[in-house]
Amino acid sequence: MSTDQKSHGLQSVATVPLAHGHFYGLRAAVPSIVALTGTFRTGTALAPGGTVLQSLVAALVGCANRRRGPVEIAELLEARGASFTVEADADGVRFSARARTVDLPQLVDWTLECLREPEFDQTLLDVERARLIAELQYRAMDSAYIATGALTRMLYPQAHPAYEPDPAEQVALLEGFTVADVRRFHSERYGANDLRIAVVGDVDPQAAARLVERGVQGWAPRAVPEATQWGEPAAGPDSQRLLLPGQESYGVAMGQRLAQERTHPDYPALRLANRILGGAFSSRLVSSVRERQGLCYVMRSELGESRRGGGHWQVVLSASPDKLEAALAATRTVVEQLAKTGVETREFENAQRAAIGAFHIGLATLDGLSDAILSAADLGWEPDDLLGFERRTAAVTLAQIDRVIGYCLRPQEWRTCIAGPAAAD
């Protein structure tokens, strides 16, 4: 543990090897509360709709296991003020549980029982499927959501983990999945594949490690598929318009592919560049297009991250019909100006300071500490290096960020998707 880490009041992270992964424990000054967070890989979704099935299985895993039904689990959690969630991403699962320290033994047991031995039946499948479909139908009313999903289909081939089927296709896929599909996916993909579990809070890390070691005993990894080549997206126009009847405003997503993954040495500079472009209230896009010109309701830029295969850089905005074209033109101007002239010294320093400050504020929570530990492990850093993000961000120079913008930001390659009413007035 570094001297800086001690000066920030952070304890050392205890690392304990598991049979097929690692445990990380950290005592934090949060009286009587503990958080358990973990990840494991499920492999690349090779078939169309694989990411949709992954989400369905994750939703079901948190409902019931072979020892306890959904009502019993809900009552046990509620009676203790505890929580438990399971979420899927493109090639893995993240699970999270919170409880009082005194309930940690039971929390570990329930969490790992659900992950290892979930109960799948038709009734649970129907309930969770209906919930996911309702959520999709609600989100489909958001024109910006429709546009961002469509942009992934313009930028990525169908097999890529970042490719997002349109809502109607996702609903059709959900309606077609059976209990057998869910059981097969769990059997083939849910295992101790690079398993990482962090327990943070008012707890003895070594005692917590023993609980986790007992809970994962005998949990074997699976031979999950790992794709490294996905080809190119289908050829198509540089822009696309999607008609959304009944909408009164437009959602727009515009962006480009990025070859850099999160482990790339230039990624800290890329994150700062995104903050300067549109990733903060003081960014160029927000201050110019939204605040000064008043051309849109929503304005942000973001990096679409993918663990493998690169990601993309996108701008998302919402605008009224009478301001759409002006908003698009102003946005393109800001992006092109940043690509052409780079970053000013003052805005670079402000963005760097703000990014480090936001990171430190995050470390004041159990979630922030857990994320710092697991992110460090995922990136190949030392898990005990809780301030690794700060150090790498502080090491970025103005020359480096200008160089990264120069070769990463390519406005001439940007593709645009506009979703909303039939035509702008």
Short mmCIF file of C-alpha atoms in Angstrom, two decimals:
data_model
loop_
_atom_site.label_atom_id
_atom_site.label_comp_id
_atom_site.label_asym_id
_atom_site.label_seq_id
_atom_site.Cartn_x
_atom_site.Cartn_y
_atom_site.Cartn_z
CA MET A 1 0.00 0.00 0.00
CA SER A 2 1.34 3.43 -0.95
CA THR A 3 2.05 6.33 1.42
CA ASP A 4 -0.60 8.38 -0.42
CA GLN A 5 -3.16 5.66 0.26
CA LYS A 6 -2.36 5.79 3.98
CA SER A 7 -2.66 9.56 3.97
CA HIS A 8 -6.19 9.21 2.60
CA GLY A 9 -7.17 6.95 5.49
CA LEU A 10 -7.41 3.82 3.33
CA GLN A 11 -6.50 0.42 4.72
CA SER A 12 -4.56 -2.23 2.84
CA VAL A 13 -6.55 -4.61 0.62
CA ALA A 14 -6.16 -8.24 1.65
CA THR A 15 -5.83 -10.55 -1.38
CA VAL A 16 -6.56 -14.26 -0.94
CA PRO A 17 -6.28 -16.72 -3.86
CA LEU A 18 -9.35 -18.85 -4.48
CA ALA A 19 -9.34 -22.14 -6.34
CA HIS A 20 -10.40 -20.37 -9.54
CA GLY A 21 -10.17 -16.68 -8.79
CA HIS A 22 -9.38 -14.15 -6.08
CA PHE A 23 -10.92 -12.69 -2.96
CA TYR A 24 -10.28 -9.07 -1.95
CA GLY A 25 -11.10 -7.76 1.50
CA LEU A 26 -10.96 -4.23 2.85
CA ARG A 27 -11.92 -2.94 6.27
CA ALA A 28 -13.65 0.43 5.91
CA ALA A 29 -14.92 2.90 8.52
CA VAL A 30 -18.62 2.19 7.98
CA PRO A 31 -20.05 0.93 11.28
CA SER A 32 -21.79 -2.46 11.11
CA ILE A 33 -22.29 -2.44 7.32
CA VAL A 34 -20.68 -4.65 4.68
CA ALA A 35 -20.81 -4.91 0.88
CA LEU A 36 -20.09 -8.01 -1.18
CA THR A 37 -19.44 -7.44 -4.89
CA GLY A 38 -18.14 -9.81 -7.51
CA THR A 39 -17.66 -10.60 -11.17
CA PHE A 40 -17.03 -13.59 -13.37
CA ARG A 41 -16.87 -14.15 -17.13
CA THR A 42 -19.56 -15.93 -19.11
CA GLY A 43 -17.84 -15.61 -22.46
CA THR A 44 -18.75 -14.01 -25.74
CA ALA A 45 -22.33 -14.20 -26.96
CA LEU A 46 -21.62 -15.91 -30.26
CA ALA A 47 -25.21 -16.37 -31.42
CA PRO A 48 -27.61 -13.52 -32.28
CA GLY A 49 -29.59 -12.63 -29.19
CA GLY A 50 -26.97 -14.06 -26.87
CA THR A 51 -26.72 -10.84 -24.86
CA VAL A 52 -30.52 -10.81 -24.45
CA LEU A 53 -30.47 -14.37 -23.10
CA GLN A 54 -27.61 -13.38 -20.80
CA SER A 55 -29.76 -10.59 -19.32
CA LEU A 56 -32.72 -12.93 -18.84
CA VAL A 57 -30.63 -15.53 -17.04
CA ALA A 58 -29.10 -12.87 -14.76
CA ALA A 59 -32.58 -11.61 -13.87
CA LEU A 60 -33.73 -15.13 -12.99
CA VAL A 61 -30.62 -16.04 -11.02
CA GLY A 62 -31.45 -13.42 -8.41
CA CYS A 63 -34.96 -14.75 -7.83
CA ALA A 64 -34.69 -18.24 -6.34
CA ASN A 65 -32.39 -21.19 -5.74
CA ARG A 66 -32.88 -24.87 -5.05
CA ARG A 67 -33.06 -24.32 -1.29
CA ARG A 68 -35.20 -21.19 -1.15
CA GLY A 69 -38.03 -19.87 -3.28
CA PRO A 70 -38.48 -16.26 -4.41
CA VAL A 71 -40.82 -15.33 -1.56
CA GLU A 72 -38.50 -16.76 1.09
CA ILE A 73 -35.45 -15.00 -0.34
CA ALA A 74 -37.33 -11.69 -0.54
CA GLU A 75 -38.52 -12.02 3.05
CA LEU A 76 -35.05 -12.96 4.32
CA LEU A 77 -33.50 -9.92 2.64
CA GLU A 78 -36.25 -7.54 3.73
CA ALA A 79 -36.15 -8.72 7.34
CA ARG A 80 -32.46 -7.84 7.51
CA GLY A 81 -32.54 -4.65 5.45
CA ALA A 82 -30.29 -6.39 2.94
CA SER A 83 -30.15 -6.27 -0.86
CA PHE A 84 -28.96 -8.55 -3.65
CA THR A 85 -28.69 -7.85 -7.38
CA VAL A 86 -27.29 -9.68 -10.40
CA GLU A 87 -26.53 -7.87 -13.67
CA ALA A 88 -25.17 -9.04 -17.00
CA ASP A 89 -22.88 -7.27 -19.41
CA ALA A 90 -21.68 -8.37 -22.82
CA ASP A 91 -19.41 -11.17 -21.61
CA GLY A 92 -19.81 -11.45 -17.85
CA VAL A 93 -21.88 -11.14 -14.71
CA ARG A 94 -21.66 -8.68 -11.84
CA PHE A 95 -23.36 -9.41 -8.52
CA SER A 96 -23.74 -7.18 -5.51
CA ALA A 97 -25.12 -7.61 -2.01
CA ARG A 98 -25.40 -5.29 1.01
CA ALA A 99 -26.19 -6.13 4.62
CA ARG A 100 -25.26 -5.62 8.26
CA THR A 101 -21.94 -7.16 9.17
CA VAL A 102 -23.63 -9.60 11.54
CA ASP A 103 -25.57 -11.03 8.58
CA LEU A 104 -22.53 -11.52 6.32
CA PRO A 105 -22.38 -15.36 6.73
CA GLN A 106 -25.99 -15.72 5.57
CA LEU A 107 -25.47 -13.13 2.81
CA VAL A 108 -22.50 -15.05 1.38
CA ASP A 109 -24.49 -18.30 1.47
CA TRP A 110 -27.59 -16.84 -0.24
CA THR A 111 -25.57 -15.03 -2.89
CA LEU A 112 -23.49 -18.02 -3.92
CA GLU A 113 -26.44 -20.42 -3.71
CA CYS A 114 -28.34 -18.26 -6.20
CA LEU A 115 -25.37 -18.01 -8.56
CA ARG A 116 -24.44 -21.69 -8.38
CA GLU A 117 -27.81 -23.41 -7.95
CA PRO A 118 -30.62 -21.17 -9.18
CA GLU A 119 -34.14 -22.50 -9.59
CA PHE A 120 -35.57 -22.04 -13.07
CA ASP A 121 -39.23 -22.81 -13.70
CA GLN A 122 -41.91 -21.64 -16.10
CA THR A 123 -43.64 -19.36 -13.62
CA LEU A 124 -40.47 -17.45 -12.76
CA LEU A 125 -39.51 -17.27 -16.43
CA ASP A 126 -42.88 -15.80 -17.38
CA VAL A 127 -42.71 -13.17 -14.61
CA GLU A 128 -39.17 -12.01 -15.36
CA ARG A 129 -39.72 -12.10 -19.11
CA ALA A 130 -42.79 -9.89 -18.73
CA ARG A 131 -40.84 -7.48 -16.53
CA LEU A 132 -37.97 -7.20 -19.02
CA ILE A 133 -40.37 -6.70 -21.92
CA ALA A 134 -42.23 -3.97 -20.02
CA GLU A 135 -38.90 -2.28 -19.30
CA LEU A 136 -37.94 -2.44 -22.97
CA GLN A 137 -41.28 -1.01 -24.06
CA TYR A 138 -40.91 1.84 -21.60
CA ARG A 139 -37.37 2.63 -22.73
CA ALA A 140 -38.48 2.48 -26.36
CA MET A 141 -40.48 5.65 -25.74
CA ASP A 142 -37.17 7.50 -25.26
CA SER A 143 -35.95 8.71 -28.64
CA ALA A 144 -32.37 9.09 -27.38
CA TYR A 145 -32.37 5.43 -26.25
CA ILE A 146 -33.59 4.35 -29.69
CA ALA A 147 -30.91 6.43 -31.40
CA THR A 148 -28.03 5.13 -29.26
CA GLY A 149 -29.07 1.53 -29.85
CA ALA A 150 -29.33 2.15 -33.59
CA LEU A 151 -25.86 3.69 -33.61
CA THR A 152 -24.37 0.44 -32.25
CA ARG A 153 -25.97 -1.38 -35.19
CA MET A 154 -24.29 1.07 -37.57
CA LEU A 155 -20.87 0.78 -35.92
CA TYR A 156 -20.59 -2.91 -35.02
CA PRO A 157 -21.16 -6.26 -36.73
CA GLN A 158 -23.97 -8.33 -35.29
CA ALA A 159 -21.64 -10.73 -33.46
CA HIS A 160 -19.84 -7.96 -31.54
CA PRO A 161 -20.73 -7.75 -27.81
CA ALA A 162 -21.54 -4.03 -28.15
CA TYR A 163 -24.12 -4.59 -30.90
CA GLU A 164 -27.60 -3.93 -29.50
CA PRO A 165 -30.66 -5.45 -31.21
CA ASP A 166 -33.57 -3.06 -31.63
CA PRO A 167 -36.28 -3.23 -28.93
CA ALA A 168 -38.76 -5.12 -31.12
CA GLU A 169 -36.13 -7.77 -31.87
CA GLN A 170 -35.23 -8.04 -28.19
CA VAL A 171 -38.90 -8.55 -27.29
CA ALA A 172 -39.23 -11.28 -29.93
CA LEU A 173 -36.10 -12.99 -28.61
CA LEU A 174 -37.36 -12.85 -25.03
CA GLU A 175 -40.70 -14.30 -26.05
CA GLY A 176 -38.96 -17.21 -27.74
CA PHE A 177 -36.64 -18.30 -24.93
CA THR A 178 -37.65 -21.42 -22.99
CA VAL A 179 -36.76 -22.80 -19.57
CA ALA A 180 -34.47 -25.24 -21.37
CA ASP A 181 -32.59 -22.34 -23.01
CA VAL A 182 -32.10 -20.66 -19.64
CA ARG A 183 -30.93 -23.85 -17.94
CA ARG A 184 -28.53 -24.65 -20.76
CA PHE A 185 -26.99 -21.17 -20.71
CA HIS A 186 -26.49 -21.32 -16.94
CA SER A 187 -25.01 -24.81 -17.10
CA GLU A 188 -22.60 -23.91 -19.88
CA ARG A 189 -21.59 -20.38 -18.84
CA TYR A 190 -21.99 -19.83 -15.08
CA GLY A 191 -18.80 -20.98 -13.41
CA ALA A 192 -15.82 -19.67 -11.48
CA ASN A 193 -14.34 -18.12 -14.61
CA ASP A 194 -11.83 -15.50 -13.42
CA LEU A 195 -14.01 -15.16 -10.33
CA ARG A 196 -13.33 -12.02 -8.32
CA ILE A 197 -15.13 -11.23 -5.07
CA ALA A 198 -14.58 -8.12 -2.95
CA VAL A 199 -15.93 -7.71 0.59
CA VAL A 200 -15.69 -4.15 1.91
CA GLY A 201 -16.91 -2.65 5.16
CA ASP A 202 -16.88 -3.16 8.90
CA VAL A 203 -15.45 -6.66 8.71
CA ASP A 204 -12.28 -8.66 9.29
CA PRO A 205 -11.02 -9.39 5.74
CA GLN A 206 -9.55 -12.76 6.70
CA ALA A 207 -12.79 -13.90 8.35
CA ALA A 208 -14.73 -12.80 5.26
CA ALA A 209 -12.28 -14.67 3.04
CA ARG A 210 -12.96 -17.89 4.92
CA LEU A 211 -16.71 -17.48 4.37
CA VAL A 212 -16.22 -16.93 0.65
CA GLU A 213 -13.74 -19.81 0.33
CA ARG A 214 -16.33 -22.13 1.84
CA GLY A 215 -19.07 -20.81 -0.43
CA VAL A 216 -17.12 -21.27 -3.69
CA GLN A 217 -15.64 -24.64 -2.79
CA GLY A 218 -16.21 -27.04 -5.66
CA TRP A 219 -17.40 -24.33 -8.06
CA ALA A 220 -15.54 -25.18 -11.25
CA PRO A 221 -14.90 -22.89 -14.22
CA ARG A 222 -16.61 -23.45 -17.56
CA ALA A 223 -15.00 -23.57 -20.99
CA VAL A 224 -16.70 -20.38 -22.17
CA PRO A 225 -16.23 -19.12 -25.74
CA GLU A 226 -13.91 -16.18 -26.34
CA ALA A 227 -14.11 -14.38 -29.67
CA THR A 228 -11.37 -11.95 -30.68
CA GLN A 229 -12.39 -11.16 -34.26
CA TRP A 230 -15.86 -9.95 -35.24
CA GLY A 231 -15.36 -8.60 -38.73
CA GLU A 232 -16.80 -5.34 -39.97
CA PRO A 233 -20.33 -3.96 -39.76
CA ALA A 234 -22.56 -4.22 -42.78
CA ALA A 235 -22.09 -1.41 -45.26
CA GLY A 236 -24.66 1.33 -44.96
CA PRO A 237 -25.26 5.07 -45.10
CA ASP A 238 -23.45 7.48 -42.81
CA SER A 239 -26.74 8.72 -41.38
CA GLN A 240 -30.09 7.16 -40.57
CA ARG A 241 -33.51 8.43 -39.50
CA LEU A 242 -35.96 6.34 -37.50
CA LEU A 243 -39.61 7.32 -37.36
CA LEU A 244 -41.16 7.28 -33.88
CA PRO A 245 -44.88 8.14 -34.14
CA GLY A 246 -46.15 10.31 -31.31
CA GLN A 247 -42.75 11.71 -30.36
CA GLU A 248 -42.47 15.47 -29.97
CA SER A 249 -38.68 15.68 -29.95
CA TYR A 250 -35.67 14.06 -31.56
CA GLY A 251 -33.01 11.86 -30.05
CA VAL A 252 -29.65 11.86 -31.79
CA ALA A 253 -26.61 9.62 -31.42
CA MET A 254 -23.50 10.26 -33.45
CA GLY A 255 -20.08 8.68 -33.16
CA GLN A 256 -17.27 6.45 -34.34
CA ARG A 257 -15.50 3.22 -33.47
CA LEU A 258 -12.42 3.18 -31.25
CA ALA A 259 -9.69 0.56 -31.37
CA GLN A 260 -8.43 1.36 -27.85
CA GLU A 261 -9.56 -0.91 -25.01
CA ARG A 262 -9.56 0.11 -21.34
CA THR A 263 -6.11 -1.44 -20.83
CA HIS A 264 -4.51 0.77 -23.50
CA PRO A 265 -1.88 3.15 -22.02
CA ASP A 266 -3.62 6.13 -23.68
CA TYR A 267 -7.02 5.36 -22.17
CA PRO A 268 -6.66 7.76 -19.19
CA ALA A 269 -6.00 10.57 -21.67
CA LEU A 270 -8.96 9.44 -23.78
CA ARG A 271 -11.25 9.63 -20.75
CA LEU A 272 -10.08 13.17 -20.02
CA ALA A 273 -10.64 14.10 -23.67
CA ASN A 274 -14.21 12.84 -23.41
CA ARG A 275 -14.78 14.84 -20.22
CA ILE A 276 -13.61 17.96 -22.04
CA LEU A 277 -15.75 17.26 -25.10
CA GLY A 278 -19.08 16.48 -23.42
CA GLY A 279 -18.59 14.37 -20.34
CA ALA A 280 -19.23 17.10 -17.76
CA PHE A 281 -21.38 20.19 -17.25
CA SER A 282 -18.41 22.46 -17.97
CA SER A 283 -17.54 20.57 -21.17
CA ARG A 284 -17.43 22.21 -24.58
CA LEU A 285 -20.61 20.63 -25.92
CA VAL A 286 -22.73 21.30 -22.84
CA SER A 287 -21.52 24.86 -22.31
CA SER A 288 -21.81 25.80 -25.99
CA VAL A 289 -24.66 23.86 -27.60
CA ARG A 290 -26.92 23.45 -24.57
CA GLU A 291 -26.22 26.37 -22.23
CA ARG A 292 -25.03 29.22 -24.43
CA GLN A 293 -27.03 28.49 -27.61
CA GLY A 294 -29.98 26.70 -26.00
CA LEU A 295 -30.32 24.22 -28.85
CA CYS A 296 -30.99 20.97 -26.96
CA TYR A 297 -32.38 19.50 -23.75
CA VAL A 298 -29.88 16.68 -23.29
CA MET A 299 -26.25 16.83 -24.32
CA ARG A 300 -23.44 14.47 -23.41
CA SER A 301 -20.50 12.60 -24.87
CA GLU A 302 -19.39 9.21 -23.63
CA LEU A 303 -17.09 6.30 -24.32
CA GLY A 304 -18.90 3.08 -25.10
CA GLU A 305 -16.54 0.64 -23.41
CA SER A 306 -16.13 -3.01 -24.28
CA ARG A 307 -13.80 -5.40 -22.52
CA ARG A 308 -12.70 -6.85 -25.85
CA GLY A 309 -12.83 -5.65 -29.40
CA GLY A 310 -12.63 -1.92 -28.72
CA GLY A 311 -15.52 0.45 -28.15
CA HIS A 312 -16.84 3.71 -29.55
CA TRP A 313 -16.98 7.44 -28.87
CA GLN A 314 -20.43 8.97 -29.12
CA VAL A 315 -22.40 12.16 -28.57
CA VAL A 316 -26.04 11.91 -27.50
CA LEU A 317 -28.49 14.81 -27.61
CA SER A 318 -32.21 15.56 -27.56
CA ALA A 319 -33.66 18.51 -29.45
CA SER A 320 -37.02 19.94 -30.51
CA PRO A 321 -37.99 19.80 -34.20
CA ASP A 322 -37.40 23.51 -34.73
CA LYS A 323 -33.84 23.33 -33.35
CA LEU A 324 -32.70 19.93 -34.60
CA GLU A 325 -30.65 21.02 -37.61
CA ALA A 326 -29.01 23.88 -35.70
CA ALA A 327 -28.16 21.52 -32.83
CA LEU A 328 -26.59 19.02 -35.24
CA ALA A 329 -24.55 21.71 -36.96
CA ALA A 330 -23.36 23.23 -33.68
CA THR A 331 -22.41 19.82 -32.31
CA ARG A 332 -20.39 18.94 -35.38
CA THR A 333 -18.62 22.30 -35.18
CA VAL A 334 -17.54 21.70 -31.59
CA VAL A 335 -16.32 18.17 -32.35
CA GLU A 336 -14.41 19.29 -35.43
CA GLN A 337 -12.85 22.21 -33.54
CA LEU A 338 -11.56 19.93 -30.78
CA ALA A 339 -10.13 17.53 -33.36
CA LYS A 340 -8.44 20.40 -35.19
CA THR A 341 -7.02 22.54 -32.38
CA GLY A 342 -6.80 20.25 -29.37
CA VAL A 343 -7.25 21.28 -25.73
CA GLU A 344 -6.51 24.53 -23.94
CA THR A 345 -4.26 24.41 -20.90
CA ARG A 346 -6.87 25.70 -18.46
CA GLU A 347 -9.64 23.32 -19.54
CA PHE A 348 -7.18 20.41 -19.41
CA GLU A 349 -6.17 21.27 -15.85
CA ASN A 350 -9.81 21.74 -14.79
CA ALA A 351 -10.85 18.41 -16.31
CA GLN A 352 -7.95 16.59 -14.71
CA ARG A 353 -8.71 18.08 -11.29
CA ALA A 354 -12.44 17.33 -11.60
CA ALA A 355 -11.87 13.70 -12.63
CA ILE A 356 -9.58 13.08 -9.67
CA GLY A 357 -12.00 14.83 -7.31
CA ALA A 358 -14.95 12.75 -8.50
CA PHE A 359 -12.89 9.61 -8.01
CA HIS A 360 -12.04 10.54 -4.43
CA ILE A 361 -15.68 11.27 -3.62
CA GLY A 362 -16.55 7.81 -4.95
CA LEU A 363 -14.09 6.24 -2.51
CA ALA A 364 -16.25 7.55 0.34
CA THR A 365 -18.83 4.81 -0.41
CA LEU A 366 -18.72 1.04 -0.22
CA ASP A 367 -19.71 0.86 -3.88
CA GLY A 368 -16.88 3.20 -4.85
CA LEU A 369 -14.30 1.21 -2.91
CA SER A 370 -15.57 -2.09 -4.34
CA ASP A 371 -15.48 -0.68 -7.87
CA ALA A 372 -11.93 0.59 -7.36
CA ILE A 373 -10.74 -2.82 -6.21
CA LEU A 374 -12.46 -4.85 -8.93
CA SER A 375 -11.61 -2.36 -11.68
CA ALA A 376 -7.95 -2.45 -10.69
CA ALA A 377 -7.97 -6.25 -10.83
CA ASP A 378 -9.78 -6.26 -14.19
CA LEU A 379 -7.23 -3.84 -15.67
CA GLY A 380 -4.30 -5.87 -14.42
CA TRP A 381 -3.31 -3.42 -11.70
CA GLU A 382 -2.54 -4.36 -8.13
CA PRO A 383 -5.90 -4.56 -6.27
CA ASP A 384 -4.28 -2.86 -3.28
CA ASP A 385 -3.50 0.15 -5.46
CA LEU A 386 -6.76 1.98 -4.74
CA LEU A 387 -5.35 5.27 -5.97
CA GLY A 388 -4.13 3.87 -9.28
CA PHE A 389 -6.82 5.77 -11.19
CA GLU A 390 -5.73 9.05 -9.60
CA ARG A 391 -2.06 8.45 -10.29
CA ARG A 392 -2.63 7.53 -13.94
CA THR A 393 -4.99 10.45 -14.48
CA ALA A 394 -2.55 12.88 -12.86
CA ALA A 395 0.23 11.57 -15.11
CA VAL A 396 -1.60 12.58 -18.30
CA THR A 397 -0.01 15.60 -19.94
CA LEU A 398 -1.44 18.25 -22.24
CA ALA A 399 0.80 16.98 -25.04
CA GLN A 400 -0.47 13.44 -24.55
CA ILE A 401 -4.14 14.41 -24.59
CA ASP A 402 -3.64 16.44 -27.77
CA ARG A 403 -1.85 13.48 -29.35
CA VAL A 404 -4.66 11.10 -28.36
CA ILE A 405 -7.32 13.46 -29.71
CA GLY A 406 -5.31 13.75 -32.90
CA TYR A 407 -5.39 10.05 -33.68
CA CYS A 408 -8.63 9.00 -31.94
CA LEU A 409 -11.14 11.74 -32.73
CA ARG A 410 -12.05 11.43 -36.42
CA PRO A 411 -15.17 13.51 -37.19
CA GLN A 412 -15.03 12.52 -40.85
CA GLU A 413 -15.81 8.94 -39.81
CA TRP A 414 -18.73 9.78 -37.53
CA ARG A 415 -22.07 8.18 -38.25
CA THR A 416 -25.39 9.65 -37.15
CA CYS A 417 -28.73 8.22 -36.14
CA ILE A 418 -31.77 10.48 -35.60
CA ALA A 419 -34.95 9.12 -34.02
CA GLY A 420 -38.17 11.07 -33.66
CA PRO A 421 -41.15 12.58 -35.53
CA ALA A 422 -41.62 12.21 -39.26
CA ALA A 423 -40.06 15.55 -40.18
CA ALA A 424 -38.69 18.64 -38.53
CA ASP A 425 -40.84 21.73 -38.84
#
